[in-house]
Amino acid sequence: MLSFRYVSGLLLLVALVSGCASAEKRFNQGLEMETRGQYESAMMRYIQALEKEPGLEDARVRVRETGALAITERLEEAEYLGGRGDQVASARQFQGVDAIVARARTVGVRLTVPQEYAQTRRATFDEAFHSLLDRGSMARDQGRWQDGLTCYHQAQRDFEPTLTQRNRALAEESALLVQWSEYEYQLGHLRNTFEVAALVQELEWSPRDLSLRAAELMEISLAEGEIELIVLPVQAHGESGASAARNRELAAAIESTLQDGPWRRPPPFVYLHETLAVGGLIDQAGLLDGEYRPATLALILQLADADYAAYLQILNSDSLEFDVKSRTHKVKKRSGAAASFVEKSGKRRIQAQARVVIADGLGHEIADVIVSGSGTASFARGEYQGRWRDLNLDARQVDLFDRFAQEQQDRDAIQALVQDLSSSIAGAVFQPTLAQVP
């Protein structure tokens, strides 16, 4: 049998030979690219060869030579593009030079640039900044809002702007957003008016007059487009039986989650009536008895002078176990006799469906959809044909049979289901309601 030291040495030799072969391959690829005048690509191959074999001096020399040629090419291209008036593309060439110098430095090769490089680079970057602002202004005047934003974002980010330059770009972006928001308002698009104006408030800085105008546009669009919505308590389908009881528990949990979350923070344009007020309206209009009744919803809306009502109902729920594994445990009874039980473990998924109906003041449906949700949690339980309390079990094994421990496992899955289904219900309520806002 070969010794461990011999095998380790052999593996090291193979690695060194492979590394040398790989370095030579990269070096030869670089030579081929260099003969074709592809200096920057050749330099990258030489660098890769040095990374494989740092002692390859020929590659180091070639990095220095091809790197200098690549820099010269980039600077000549920058001058040509600048002469054509494309200052942004010219500035990109200087960024390419920076990348070449930085990449060579990773293998210890220091490339030189012309003496006036820093001053020319800064001047080109400034020209690129102003060019981007001009492009953005042209796009704004033509109503090409997204193109204008792209230009202003590049101006703020791409060419090392000074603080003064960044603030100027932000001011131009603010002006575009306000103009865009005003344009949407003129078209009667209230939601777009609000959303675009809100972008001004999210900027790290904007001129005070533009910020105030954006806030005014948000307020105007909200005032004109606000919808009053009544959301009825979550109903449970079915009147009796274990399934109905489970649905009622699920409905109560979802109602609580919705009240603590989405109903407290409705989206802009949606005004939700208070829960207590809704309960009083239901008492006046008559009980729903868990079923959807258009006439009852219409009456509730008339009493509240609201625009729309949302009816929510849990339709069904079921449980599924998967990835189930069985394991037999041999234990002793308290009497000392031998016994065994089976431990089953896996995943339990609880699924449920809910109906969401949105109705207008006449009881006409503007939406009637079924949404689904699910929650998954691990489970483990014990199965024994006799009285499990007769078994001599440790603490963990007792939990496999304990009713409270088993219920906790169910609660973990149910809680995940409640969160998932509540989110789906909230989306199914708000989306069609917001669609009524122009």
mmCIF file of N, CA, C and O in Angstrom, residues 140 145 149 172-182 196-197 199-200 203 217:
data_model
loop_
_atom_site.group_PDB
_atom_site.id
_atom_site.type_symbol
_atom_site.label_atom_id
_atom_site.label_comp_id
_atom_site.label_asym_id
_atom_site.label_seq_id
_atom_site.Cartn_x
_atom_site.Cartn_y
_atom_site.Cartn_z
ATOM 1 N N ARG A 140 -36.682 65.189 -21.111
ATOM 2 C CA ARG A 140 -37.774 65.762 -20.317
ATOM 3 C C ARG A 140 -38.676 66.625 -21.183
ATOM 4 O O ARG A 140 -39.907 66.538 -21.113
ATOM 5 N N TRP A 145 -39.829 60.445 -20.084
ATOM 6 C CA TRP A 145 -39.509 60.588 -18.674
ATOM 7 C C TRP A 145 -38.458 59.584 -18.197
ATOM 8 O O TRP A 145 -37.500 59.966 -17.504
ATOM 9 N N LEU A 149 -34.707 60.241 -16.625
ATOM 10 C CA LEU A 149 -34.266 59.767 -15.309
ATOM 11 C C LEU A 149 -32.978 58.964 -15.414
ATOM 12 O O LEU A 149 -32.080 59.080 -14.568
ATOM 13 N N GLU A 172 -32.354 68.595 -11.151
ATOM 14 C CA GLU A 172 -32.914 68.314 -12.479
ATOM 15 C C GLU A 172 -33.859 67.119 -12.421
ATOM 16 O O GLU A 172 -34.915 67.114 -13.069
ATOM 17 N N GLU A 173 -33.491 66.118 -11.647
ATOM 18 C CA GLU A 173 -34.368 64.952 -11.501
ATOM 19 C C GLU A 173 -35.677 65.360 -10.822
ATOM 20 O O GLU A 173 -36.767 64.914 -11.224
ATOM 21 N N SER A 174 -35.590 66.223 -9.809
ATOM 22 C CA SER A 174 -36.802 66.698 -9.129
ATOM 23 C C SER A 174 -37.709 67.436 -10.099
ATOM 24 O O SER A 174 -38.934 67.243 -10.111
ATOM 25 N N ALA A 175 -37.120 68.276 -10.926
ATOM 26 C CA ALA A 175 -37.912 69.047 -11.890
ATOM 27 C C ALA A 175 -38.605 68.124 -12.881
ATOM 28 O O ALA A 175 -39.773 68.326 -13.232
ATOM 29 N N LEU A 176 -37.885 67.096 -13.337
ATOM 30 C CA LEU A 176 -38.505 66.137 -14.270
ATOM 31 C C LEU A 176 -39.677 65.423 -13.619
ATOM 32 O O LEU A 176 -40.750 65.279 -14.224
ATOM 33 N N LEU A 177 -39.494 64.972 -12.380
ATOM 34 C CA LEU A 177 -40.559 64.221 -11.705
ATOM 35 C C LEU A 177 -41.794 65.092 -11.471
ATOM 36 O O LEU A 177 -42.929 64.633 -11.634
ATOM 37 N N VAL A 178 -41.587 66.337 -11.090
ATOM 38 C CA VAL A 178 -42.723 67.230 -10.884
ATOM 39 C C VAL A 178 -43.451 67.470 -12.204
ATOM 40 O O VAL A 178 -44.694 67.434 -12.271
ATOM 41 N N GLN A 179 -42.683 67.710 -13.275
ATOM 42 C CA GLN A 179 -43.301 67.926 -14.581
ATOM 43 C C GLN A 179 -44.054 66.674 -15.033
ATOM 44 O O GLN A 179 -45.154 66.767 -15.596
ATOM 45 N N TRP A 180 -43.472 65.521 -14.802
ATOM 46 C CA TRP A 180 -44.116 64.251 -15.167
ATOM 47 C C TRP A 180 -45.415 64.074 -14.370
ATOM 48 O O TRP A 180 -46.449 63.699 -14.914
ATOM 49 N N SER A 181 -45.355 64.358 -13.065
ATOM 50 C CA SER A 181 -46.537 64.221 -12.215
ATOM 51 C C SER A 181 -47.641 65.175 -12.680
ATOM 52 O O SER A 181 -48.822 64.795 -12.736
ATOM 53 N N GLU A 182 -47.294 66.397 -13.007
ATOM 54 C CA GLU A 182 -48.288 67.355 -13.501
ATOM 55 C C GLU A 182 -48.908 66.887 -14.819
ATOM 56 O O GLU A 182 -50.115 67.051 -15.053
ATOM 57 N N VAL A 196 -45.612 59.262 -8.972
ATOM 58 C CA VAL A 196 -44.467 60.003 -9.499
ATOM 59 C C VAL A 196 -44.068 61.117 -8.545
ATOM 60 O O VAL A 196 -42.881 61.325 -8.259
ATOM 61 N N ALA A 197 -45.046 61.843 -8.007
ATOM 62 C CA ALA A 197 -44.728 62.920 -7.060
ATOM 63 C C ALA A 197 -44.064 62.360 -5.804
ATOM 64 O O ALA A 197 -43.180 63.009 -5.219
ATOM 65 N N LEU A 199 -41.952 60.074 -5.634
ATOM 66 C CA LEU A 199 -40.529 59.827 -5.894
ATOM 67 C C LEU A 199 -39.673 61.031 -5.527
ATOM 68 O O LEU A 199 -38.511 60.879 -5.139
ATOM 69 N N VAL A 200 -40.246 62.236 -5.636
ATOM 70 C CA VAL A 200 -39.501 63.441 -5.238
ATOM 71 C C VAL A 200 -39.196 63.398 -3.746
ATOM 72 O O VAL A 200 -38.096 63.755 -3.303
ATOM 73 N N LEU A 203 -36.096 61.325 -2.769
ATOM 74 C CA LEU A 203 -34.752 61.759 -3.132
ATOM 75 C C LEU A 203 -33.985 62.220 -1.892
ATOM 76 O O LEU A 203 -34.571 62.744 -0.949
ATOM 77 N N LEU A 217 -49.157 67.991 -5.180
ATOM 78 C CA LEU A 217 -49.719 67.077 -6.177
ATOM 79 C C LEU A 217 -50.192 65.775 -5.530
ATOM 80 O O LEU A 217 -51.231 65.224 -5.899
#
